[in-house]
XYZ file of C-alpha atoms in Angstrom:
635
model
C 0.000 0.000 0.000
C 2.954 2.348 0.700
C 4.110 1.626 -2.839
C 0.630 2.509 -4.185
C 0.686 5.817 -2.264
C 4.097 6.682 -3.762
C 2.756 5.766 -7.193
C -0.330 7.977 -6.635
C 1.870 10.936 -5.610
C 4.115 10.579 -8.701
C 1.045 10.237 -10.969
C -0.441 13.471 -9.571
C 2.842 15.331 -10.107
C 3.118 13.994 -13.684
C -0.461 15.154 -14.296
C 0.349 18.656 -12.972
C 3.552 18.960 -15.052
C 1.722 17.770 -18.196
C -0.971 20.428 -17.721
C 1.753 23.076 -17.314
C 3.497 21.809 -20.454
C 0.244 21.914 -22.472
C -0.366 25.522 -21.339
C 3.226 26.578 -22.147
C 3.072 24.928 -25.595
C -0.197 26.745 -26.396
C 1.316 30.080 -25.329
C 4.489 29.388 -27.362
C 2.377 28.754 -30.482
C 0.093 31.740 -29.896
C 2.615 34.504 -29.132
C 4.710 36.406 -31.632
C 6.626 38.326 -28.944
C 10.272 37.186 -29.067
C 10.935 37.763 -25.342
C 7.811 35.868 -24.317
C 8.847 32.991 -26.622
C 12.277 32.833 -24.938
C 10.725 32.786 -21.447
C 8.196 30.095 -22.453
C 10.940 27.993 -24.097
C 12.908 28.122 -20.842
C 9.792 27.153 -18.866
C 9.167 24.244 -21.282
C 12.696 22.896 -20.853
C 12.258 23.092 -17.062
C 8.884 21.255 -17.189
C 10.271 18.593 -19.552
C 13.236 18.073 -17.225
C 10.845 17.619 -14.269
C 8.731 15.173 -16.273
C 11.827 13.154 -17.170
C 12.845 12.940 -13.491
C 9.325 11.890 -12.453
C 9.168 9.230 -15.157
C 12.554 7.890 -14.047
C 11.265 7.758 -10.451
C 8.168 5.872 -11.634
C 10.315 3.469 -13.677
C 12.376 2.743 -10.583
C 9.130 2.082 -8.713
C 7.924 -0.257 -11.477
C 11.252 -2.063 -11.242
C 10.973 -2.565 -7.466
C 10.649 -6.310 -7.960
C 12.182 -7.031 -4.548
C 9.189 -5.389 -2.803
C 6.882 -8.049 -4.227
C 9.200 -11.053 -3.729
C 8.750 -13.523 -0.854
C 10.657 -13.344 2.436
C 12.079 -16.880 2.166
C 15.816 -17.312 2.680
C 16.121 -19.563 -0.377
C 17.480 -17.997 -3.574
C 15.053 -17.598 -6.476
C 15.444 -15.459 -9.577
C 13.137 -12.423 -9.111
C 9.940 -12.264 -11.194
C 8.514 -9.131 -12.841
C 5.289 -7.881 -11.190
C 3.112 -4.988 -12.409
C 1.999 -2.010 -10.367
C -1.744 -1.281 -10.257
C -3.255 1.506 -12.352
C -4.212 4.499 -10.211
C -7.566 6.250 -10.525
C -9.126 9.453 -9.220
C -12.082 9.538 -6.837
C -15.439 9.578 -8.571
C -18.589 11.257 -7.215
C -21.626 9.583 -8.774
C -24.213 10.766 -6.255
C -25.730 13.631 -8.282
C -25.475 12.081 -11.792
C -27.115 8.804 -10.698
C -29.836 10.530 -8.634
C -30.644 12.762 -11.622
C -30.770 9.783 -13.983
C -33.058 7.848 -11.626
C -35.433 10.842 -11.471
C -35.414 11.531 -15.221
C -35.301 8.024 -16.636
C -37.002 5.850 -14.020
C -39.444 8.434 -12.668
C -38.437 7.560 -9.090
C -37.139 9.914 -6.408
C -33.356 9.829 -6.708
C -32.909 10.676 -3.022
C -34.453 7.297 -2.109
C -31.474 5.544 -3.756
C -28.715 7.464 -1.972
C -27.835 4.404 0.147
C -27.258 2.211 -2.938
C -25.259 4.919 -4.745
C -23.021 5.443 -1.685
C -22.539 1.683 -1.351
C -21.380 1.518 -4.972
C -19.002 4.466 -4.452
C -17.570 2.832 -1.303
C -16.957 -0.367 -3.298
C -15.127 1.666 -5.953
C -13.034 3.391 -3.296
C -12.112 0.032 -1.713
C -11.060 -1.547 -5.019
C -8.442 1.209 -5.556
C -6.165 -0.431 -2.939
C -6.894 -4.182 -2.923
C -4.857 -6.459 -0.645
C -2.363 -8.763 -2.387
C -4.321 -11.963 -1.737
C -7.506 -13.806 -2.683
C -9.666 -11.207 -0.881
C -8.156 -8.438 -3.054
C -8.867 -10.413 -6.227
C -12.474 -11.008 -5.130
C -12.911 -7.289 -4.400
C -11.808 -6.348 -7.946
C -14.028 -9.070 -9.424
C -17.002 -7.914 -7.337
C -16.602 -4.330 -8.565
C -16.121 -5.498 -12.160
C -19.344 -7.544 -11.939
C -21.229 -4.565 -10.456
C -20.162 -2.520 -13.509
C -22.330 -4.842 -15.630
C -25.385 -3.674 -13.679
C -24.267 -0.030 -13.660
C -23.920 -0.216 -17.448
C -27.361 -1.793 -17.891
C -29.089 0.605 -15.483
C -27.446 3.969 -16.218
C -25.704 3.990 -19.596
C -28.215 4.256 -22.462
C -26.877 3.610 -25.990
C -27.660 7.154 -27.165
C -26.183 9.366 -24.419
C -23.519 9.436 -21.718
C -23.929 9.934 -18.003
C -21.695 13.018 -18.166
C -19.023 11.698 -15.774
C -15.367 11.110 -16.655
C -13.409 8.053 -15.562
C -9.785 9.061 -14.854
C -7.018 6.440 -14.861
C -3.220 6.731 -14.924
C -0.986 4.598 -17.139
C 0.551 1.795 -15.062
C 4.084 2.311 -16.401
C 4.342 5.999 -17.395
C 1.845 7.634 -15.025
C 0.346 9.580 -17.947
C -3.335 10.359 -17.175
C -6.242 9.467 -19.474
C -9.948 10.088 -19.072
C -13.074 8.968 -20.894
C -16.824 9.033 -20.454
C -17.029 5.428 -21.670
C -17.725 2.895 -18.912
C -15.716 0.425 -21.007
C -12.572 2.357 -19.984
C -13.435 1.729 -16.327
C -14.097 -1.974 -17.026
C -10.854 -2.347 -18.962
C -8.798 -0.623 -16.255
C -10.263 -2.861 -13.524
C -9.483 -5.920 -15.668
C -5.913 -4.664 -16.084
C -5.595 -4.316 -12.303
C -6.952 -7.842 -11.866
C -4.094 -9.095 -14.056
C -1.559 -6.844 -12.282
C -2.644 -8.111 -8.847
C -2.193 -11.714 -10.035
C 1.393 -10.820 -11.063
C 2.109 -9.432 -7.574
C 0.659 -12.546 -5.911
C 2.705 -14.775 -8.239
C 5.925 -12.846 -7.544
C 5.630 -13.148 -3.767
C 5.242 -16.956 -3.600
C 7.972 -19.053 -2.019
C 9.210 -20.888 -5.107
C 11.567 -23.120 -3.119
C 8.588 -25.358 -2.282
C 6.226 -27.295 -4.547
C 3.005 -25.646 -3.184
C 4.574 -22.189 -3.649
C 5.574 -23.011 -7.223
C 2.090 -24.309 -8.069
C 0.532 -21.113 -6.655
C 2.966 -18.954 -8.646
C 2.166 -20.902 -11.843
C -1.570 -20.458 -11.220
C -1.201 -16.714 -10.513
C 0.883 -15.977 -13.630
C -1.474 -18.071 -15.800
C -4.442 -16.071 -14.499
C -2.548 -12.808 -15.092
C -1.926 -13.902 -18.709
C -5.653 -14.734 -18.990
C -6.751 -11.293 -17.733
C -4.417 -9.421 -20.127
C -5.390 -11.685 -23.019
C -9.119 -11.214 -22.322
C -8.580 -7.444 -22.249
C -6.712 -7.570 -25.581
C -9.396 -9.683 -27.272
C -12.460 -7.804 -25.999
C -11.419 -4.145 -25.968
C -9.893 -1.846 -28.564
C -8.767 1.788 -29.001
C -7.390 2.078 -25.478
C -6.545 5.690 -24.562
C -3.511 4.615 -22.490
C -0.455 2.751 -23.768
C -0.534 0.047 -21.085
C -3.811 -1.261 -22.559
C -2.793 -1.052 -26.232
C -2.774 -4.317 -28.204
C 1.051 -4.219 -28.495
C 1.550 -3.764 -24.720
C -0.983 -6.438 -23.810
C 0.607 -8.910 -26.257
C 3.936 -8.230 -24.545
C 2.416 -8.710 -21.066
C 0.726 -11.997 -22.024
C 4.044 -13.312 -23.393
C 5.917 -12.117 -20.297
C 3.470 -13.947 -18.006
C 3.716 -17.140 -20.106
C 7.526 -16.932 -19.854
C 7.329 -16.540 -16.063
C 5.042 -19.601 -15.911
C 7.594 -21.531 -17.985
C 10.357 -20.467 -15.606
C 8.313 -21.758 -12.650
C 7.781 -25.048 -14.515
C 11.581 -25.373 -14.873
C 11.994 -24.730 -11.127
C 9.298 -27.312 -10.444
C 11.161 -29.848 -12.582
C 14.399 -29.238 -10.616
C 12.484 -30.100 -7.420
C 10.727 -33.156 -8.889
C 13.783 -34.456 -10.778
C 15.999 -34.448 -7.695
C 17.265 -37.962 -8.515
C 20.522 -37.796 -10.437
C 20.295 -39.759 -13.651
C 21.009 -39.211 -17.316
C 17.403 -38.790 -18.501
C 16.483 -36.366 -15.661
C 19.427 -34.091 -16.602
C 18.448 -34.204 -20.302
C 14.886 -33.215 -19.374
C 16.170 -30.281 -17.299
C 18.374 -29.163 -20.212
C 15.330 -29.187 -22.539
C 13.151 -27.383 -19.976
C 15.836 -24.679 -19.627
C 16.013 -24.366 -23.432
C 12.237 -23.889 -23.476
C 12.482 -21.082 -20.892
C 15.219 -19.439 -22.992
C 12.955 -19.746 -26.040
C 9.980 -17.943 -24.463
C 12.123 -15.204 -22.872
C 13.779 -14.579 -26.260
C 10.297 -14.047 -27.724
C 9.439 -11.610 -24.902
C 12.701 -9.706 -25.463
C 11.942 -9.534 -29.187
C 8.418 -8.208 -28.393
C 9.804 -5.610 -25.970
C 12.277 -4.410 -28.624
C 9.546 -3.570 -31.162
C 8.562 0.041 -31.963
C 5.683 1.405 -29.794
C 6.840 -0.911 -26.984
C 10.605 -0.299 -26.812
C 10.444 3.294 -25.507
C 7.558 2.480 -23.205
C 8.693 -0.619 -21.296
C 11.087 0.080 -18.376
C 14.714 -0.561 -19.378
C 15.112 -2.761 -16.290
C 12.350 -5.090 -17.585
C 13.913 -5.406 -21.034
C 17.303 -6.043 -19.438
C 15.910 -8.596 -16.968
C 14.216 -10.526 -19.780
C 17.406 -10.452 -21.864
C 19.468 -11.616 -18.866
C 17.056 -14.496 -18.225
C 17.123 -15.602 -21.859
C 20.972 -15.830 -21.758
C 20.952 -17.378 -18.255
C 18.594 -20.208 -19.208
C 20.465 -20.879 -22.441
C 23.602 -21.322 -20.297
C 21.704 -23.666 -17.958
C 20.486 -25.813 -20.872
C 24.127 -26.378 -21.964
C 25.251 -26.947 -18.355
C 22.698 -29.729 -17.751
C 23.553 -31.303 -21.128
C 27.210 -31.459 -20.026
C 26.265 -32.935 -16.622
C 24.194 -35.655 -18.329
C 27.128 -36.584 -20.598
C 29.954 -36.399 -18.064
C 28.420 -37.573 -14.784
C 26.302 -40.496 -15.957
C 28.283 -42.984 -18.056
C 26.483 -45.431 -20.319
C 25.100 -48.540 -18.671
C 22.419 -51.098 -19.365
C 20.038 -48.266 -20.396
C 21.982 -47.521 -23.574
C 18.944 -47.971 -25.851
C 16.866 -45.627 -23.705
C 19.690 -43.045 -23.659
C 20.110 -43.283 -27.428
C 16.361 -42.784 -27.973
C 16.297 -39.703 -25.716
C 19.469 -38.279 -27.306
C 18.090 -38.627 -30.841
C 15.744 -35.662 -30.330
C 17.899 -33.759 -27.863
C 19.969 -31.489 -30.118
C 18.561 -29.126 -32.749
C 21.316 -30.356 -35.112
C 23.284 -33.557 -34.653
C 26.721 -33.114 -33.017
C 29.739 -33.553 -35.265
C 31.820 -36.696 -34.833
C 30.921 -40.342 -34.319
C 27.437 -41.847 -34.379
C 25.220 -41.500 -31.311
C 25.746 -45.086 -30.198
C 29.530 -44.771 -30.381
C 29.415 -41.367 -28.672
C 27.296 -42.662 -25.788
C 29.476 -45.756 -25.295
C 32.807 -43.908 -25.426
C 33.515 -41.935 -22.201
C 36.121 -39.821 -24.013
C 33.648 -38.753 -26.731
C 31.061 -37.947 -24.066
C 33.637 -35.819 -22.243
C 34.517 -33.951 -25.456
C 30.891 -33.085 -26.195
C 30.278 -32.248 -22.535
C 33.245 -29.892 -22.596
C 31.841 -28.162 -25.707
C 28.498 -27.694 -23.914
C 30.248 -26.267 -20.837
C 32.275 -23.863 -22.971
C 29.020 -22.531 -24.456
C 27.407 -22.419 -20.999
C 30.292 -20.304 -19.610
C 30.071 -17.897 -22.589
C 26.333 -17.466 -22.040
C 26.751 -16.995 -18.252
C 29.294 -14.252 -18.931
C 26.961 -12.616 -21.471
C 24.111 -12.672 -18.913
C 26.380 -11.020 -16.314
C 27.566 -8.407 -18.824
C 23.976 -7.425 -19.789
C 22.996 -7.371 -16.107
C 25.842 -4.916 -15.406
C 24.461 -2.436 -17.970
C 21.348 -1.682 -15.900
C 21.741 0.504 -12.814
C 18.498 -0.747 -11.252
C 19.338 -4.450 -11.734
C 22.846 -3.934 -10.313
C 21.144 -3.091 -7.014
C 19.419 -6.492 -6.987
C 21.747 -8.671 -4.918
C 19.634 -11.811 -5.386
C 19.922 -11.735 -9.175
C 23.659 -11.047 -8.967
C 24.010 -14.002 -6.588
C 22.082 -16.395 -8.859
C 24.077 -15.429 -11.974
C 27.406 -15.611 -10.127
C 26.606 -19.020 -8.579
C 25.607 -20.533 -11.943
C 28.732 -19.129 -13.613
C 31.067 -20.491 -10.906
C 29.358 -23.891 -11.031
C 29.974 -24.185 -14.793
C 33.597 -23.013 -14.437
C 34.177 -25.541 -11.666
C 32.762 -28.378 -13.791
C 34.855 -27.275 -16.770
C 38.042 -27.349 -14.630
C 37.067 -30.797 -13.365
C 36.741 -32.382 -16.836
C 39.503 -30.391 -18.545
C 42.676 -32.498 -18.935
C 46.132 -30.995 -19.340
C 46.877 -33.341 -22.225
C 43.779 -32.176 -24.210
C 45.212 -31.104 -27.568
C 41.915 -31.187 -29.451
C 40.147 -27.918 -30.099
C 36.829 -27.860 -28.271
C 34.111 -27.953 -30.930
C 30.913 -25.970 -31.175
C 28.118 -27.640 -29.186
C 24.757 -27.636 -30.987
C 21.845 -25.951 -29.214
C 19.350 -28.038 -27.267
C 15.888 -28.752 -28.599
C 13.348 -26.949 -26.316
C 10.753 -29.222 -24.745
C 8.458 -28.876 -21.744
C 6.450 -31.350 -19.684
C 3.880 -28.734 -18.652
C 2.638 -26.253 -21.225
C 1.465 -22.934 -19.742
C -2.287 -22.297 -19.873
C -3.808 -18.876 -20.400
C -6.600 -18.904 -17.794
C -9.370 -16.428 -18.628
C -11.092 -14.670 -15.702
C -13.944 -16.670 -14.205
C -16.472 -13.883 -13.591
C -19.093 -16.207 -12.120
C -16.889 -17.209 -9.177
C -17.817 -14.005 -7.319
C -21.580 -13.769 -6.917
C -23.016 -10.272 -6.699
C -26.512 -8.898 -6.322
C -27.545 -5.884 -8.366
C -27.265 -2.948 -5.924
C -30.067 -1.144 -7.784
C -32.474 -4.095 -7.940
C -35.197 -1.910 -6.338
C -35.505 -0.144 -9.703
C -37.072 -3.352 -11.026
C -36.132 -6.318 -13.236
C -33.481 -5.475 -15.819
C -35.492 -7.049 -18.640
C -37.773 -4.006 -18.491
C -36.187 -1.383 -16.193
C -32.903 -0.727 -17.949
C -31.175 2.290 -19.501
C -31.878 1.112 -23.054
C -35.658 0.839 -22.527
C -37.999 3.830 -22.398
C -41.545 3.833 -21.166
C -44.456 6.223 -20.928
C -45.190 7.746 -17.488
C -46.709 5.255 -15.037
C -50.526 5.231 -14.923
C -52.785 4.425 -12.020
C -55.994 2.706 -13.000
C -58.951 1.959 -10.719
C -60.717 -1.278 -11.645
C -64.032 -2.688 -10.466
C -64.642 -6.378 -10.896
C -67.434 -7.020 -13.436
C -69.615 -10.103 -13.876
C -66.883 -11.685 -16.020
C -63.982 -10.568 -13.791
C -61.595 -7.705 -14.597
C -61.476 -8.491 -18.316
C -57.768 -9.170 -18.905
C -55.277 -12.043 -19.088
C -51.950 -12.080 -17.207
C -48.752 -13.899 -18.017
C -45.112 -14.041 -16.911
C -43.189 -13.045 -13.811
C -41.297 -10.021 -12.576
C -42.990 -7.898 -13.821
C -46.308 -9.522 -14.692
C -47.538 -8.703 -18.195
C -51.076 -7.940 -19.333
C -51.128 -10.346 -22.275
C -54.700 -9.826 -23.406
C -57.565 -7.332 -22.842
C -61.200 -8.394 -23.514
C -62.924 -5.757 -25.701
C -65.708 -4.001 -23.806
C -64.557 -5.401 -20.465
C -63.684 -3.437 -17.301
C -59.948 -3.375 -18.086
C -60.520 -2.069 -21.628
C -62.836 0.672 -20.380
C -60.273 1.718 -17.723
C -57.616 2.147 -20.464
C -55.454 -0.942 -19.843
C -53.708 -2.229 -22.951
C -52.155 -5.460 -24.051
C -48.394 -5.241 -23.359
C -48.749 -3.146 -20.179
C -46.661 -4.232 -17.174
C -48.192 -4.241 -13.681
C -45.858 -2.395 -11.297
C -48.174 -2.010 -8.268
C -51.440 -3.299 -6.821
C -53.159 -1.122 -4.192
C -49.869 0.744 -3.596
C -47.812 -2.453 -3.127
C -44.744 -2.548 -5.408
C -45.105 -5.513 -7.769
C -42.125 -5.065 -10.094
C -40.459 -8.208 -8.717
C -43.688 -10.088 -7.904
C -44.345 -13.540 -9.262
C -47.391 -14.327 -11.369
C -49.173 -16.154 -8.520
C -48.576 -13.266 -6.062
C -50.155 -10.680 -8.389
C -53.098 -12.991 -9.106
C -53.640 -13.470 -5.355
C -53.558 -9.692 -4.722
C -56.147 -9.100 -7.458
C -58.404 -11.934 -6.299
C -58.428 -10.676 -2.730
C -59.977 -7.301 -3.687
C -63.503 -6.577 -2.500
C -66.410 -4.574 -3.896
C -64.458 -1.322 -3.589
C -62.240 -2.408 -6.515
C -58.486 -2.212 -6.934
C -55.862 0.400 -7.869
C -53.354 -0.925 -10.417
C -50.147 0.876 -11.433
C -48.997 0.066 -14.978
C -46.337 1.168 -17.452
C -46.203 0.830 -21.237
C -42.818 0.452 -22.933
C -42.209 2.899 -25.762
C -42.047 0.913 -28.978
C -43.880 -1.962 -27.297
C -46.455 -1.710 -30.065
C -44.001 -3.610 -32.303
C -42.855 -5.847 -29.464
C -46.445 -6.570 -28.552
C -47.007 -8.581 -31.728
C -45.070 -11.420 -30.117
C -47.300 -11.249 -27.075
C -50.407 -11.144 -29.281
C -49.324 -14.351 -30.964
C -49.011 -15.870 -27.510
C -52.389 -14.500 -26.502
C -54.246 -16.203 -29.336
C -52.850 -19.613 -28.453
C -55.444 -22.162 -27.399
C -57.573 -20.863 -24.564
C -54.834 -18.904 -22.845
C -52.477 -21.834 -22.384
C -49.526 -19.975 -24.008
C -46.420 -19.432 -21.925
C -44.168 -16.421 -21.558
C -40.649 -17.422 -20.493
C -38.870 -14.924 -18.307
C -35.128 -14.448 -18.332
C -33.214 -15.502 -15.280
C -31.888 -11.940 -15.071
C -35.425 -10.956 -14.037
C -34.914 -12.722 -10.745
C -33.436 -10.846 -7.810
C -30.579 -13.349 -7.538
C -29.225 -11.768 -10.707
C -27.596 -13.165 -13.767
C -24.342 -13.582 -11.832
C -25.748 -16.805 -10.424
C -26.137 -18.203 -13.914
C -23.883 -21.199 -14.472
C -22.536 -19.582 -17.611
C -20.202 -16.634 -17.116
C -20.514 -15.802 -20.782
C -23.474 -13.490 -20.126
C -20.915 -10.976 -18.901
C -19.317 -10.887 -22.319
C -22.368 -9.456 -24.004
C -21.299 -5.814 -23.856
C -23.437 -3.054 -25.312
C -22.009 -2.571 -28.779
C -21.576 1.178 -28.787
C -19.620 3.061 -31.395
C -17.466 6.108 -31.115
C -13.967 7.109 -30.068
C -12.152 5.666 -27.119
C -12.014 2.276 -25.489
C -14.947 0.169 -26.586
C -15.472 -3.550 -26.379
C -14.820 -5.256 -29.707
C -17.966 -6.780 -31.182
C -17.962 -10.302 -29.822
C -19.589 -13.292 -31.498
C -23.139 -13.824 -30.337
C -23.057 -15.859 -27.138
C -26.049 -17.845 -26.036
C -26.007 -17.810 -22.272
C -27.611 -20.774 -20.611
C -30.626 -19.181 -18.985
C -32.736 -21.408 -16.822
C -36.373 -20.731 -17.786
C -38.648 -19.755 -14.950
C -41.597 -21.932 -14.107
C -43.979 -20.773 -16.797
C -47.576 -20.072 -15.883
C -50.492 -20.506 -18.236
C -52.281 -17.291 -19.142
C -54.825 -16.519 -16.475
C -58.045 -14.659 -17.263
C -59.267 -12.383 -14.502
């Protein structure tokens, strides 16, 4: 949390300096006075210098990997975690109260409790704890945004509030009216929090390694989901290029954990176990090389902290060295025995190109040939260790990381020691070039997409009524109160459905028709009792229990329901009112979050316009459980 406060302070200062720079640039362009231009130019150079210092301070903060690492005494290579995006406070009290009054025709002041509860949830999710509770808090807020979107963001207009977020790596502020920007930023933080949880695990133990693997896989899933479902991000950290880089970085960190897991599981010293470790190390080198390549591309190169790029480069060289070291150990420490056939089979697919010299069988049976090839592998390992240490020395921030220095130095000394051990004074042959090792892993990283349904939430604004009717996209005529007297043939209408109950048919000339009730009206109250969420049977019971004095019914008519009503009319003419109107599960108070399928959350409103919008997703059929349908009931 201290780190987040430092980040917030730097972000605010960057924001202030950027505003000053924008003002100075405008003045520089507008003035023709030479003296004023000179003064403004001096001011601009001062502001730019300040910005550079602030960005360097933020980069150092983003490179504070040691803060997120575990407290175990065992030595593990540090992982790269992400800092959370910062956001400004947001006051939604007035905008939401106004919208409730204008759109829903309810008194906004009656919903102050719900609005404040939502704002408190938003405030809490700005500083989540680095554990499961923090992840659940972000997921809970993200799920609530689905309801906020449905209730308060109509397709044709905005709510008039700006969502402010700072770039995770540069601190540059961005703001948009689009709720999608808020959703995307929360998703980014979900991924970032997973990286912090993964980085702090004790990777010297099997449970710690499994938790780190799970965390980095989930981080990759969050960033990948963001990349696939959102576009036109206003901040660089959420651009497609940055997210591609982050997904690849997380996959590489998973692969590194898999290698560490293999070193724990393959503790027994035998030829095949060492070959497997060599191939696992080559696989780690492979994925880190891809990450380094991605970080070196335009649009990403100047944006990613230099310490990250250096760390990734160091790891790629380090694991290449380890792959050659374990190959040498396999050849030199485990002479051929009865398992020659098994060794030959494993060795066939071990090198990318076959080593020069005798055939595999001869090589494996001749200790001298094995030593020669082992020596070539060690020579390459030592070169790569030295390259890793050289690159590491180029970065001021990494030079401060004692753990990394220790790991690189230990691995280098170990290879040198082994080389001295197998090097003979009488060796007159020139050590050949060892071929690279074929990368292979026994556990492929998974990209685990966020499971939105794991955190159940209830719509905070459920008192407004079922979302199927009472949403931002629907409009309705002002509510009407109708007084009905029961005639000889009842009230003269047919009801169907639940929450809210629908008037599916009106008998011409009957009491309901004379009172002005229409087919397609929704019953929202009976004798002053709110019936928006009432089941079919409850409304029927309320109507049946009325006496001679009659009943007051509150109804609303959806605008455009004349065209929608044709569906209901078709239902109404089905045999003697036995038609059924299925209601969506989202009409129930438990909310669509309790649906078994999380895919309902993917159905974003497909708005158009500038800024960060969800990409149009393929149509997803969510598994809705139909409510118990009631036959049409004439009253």
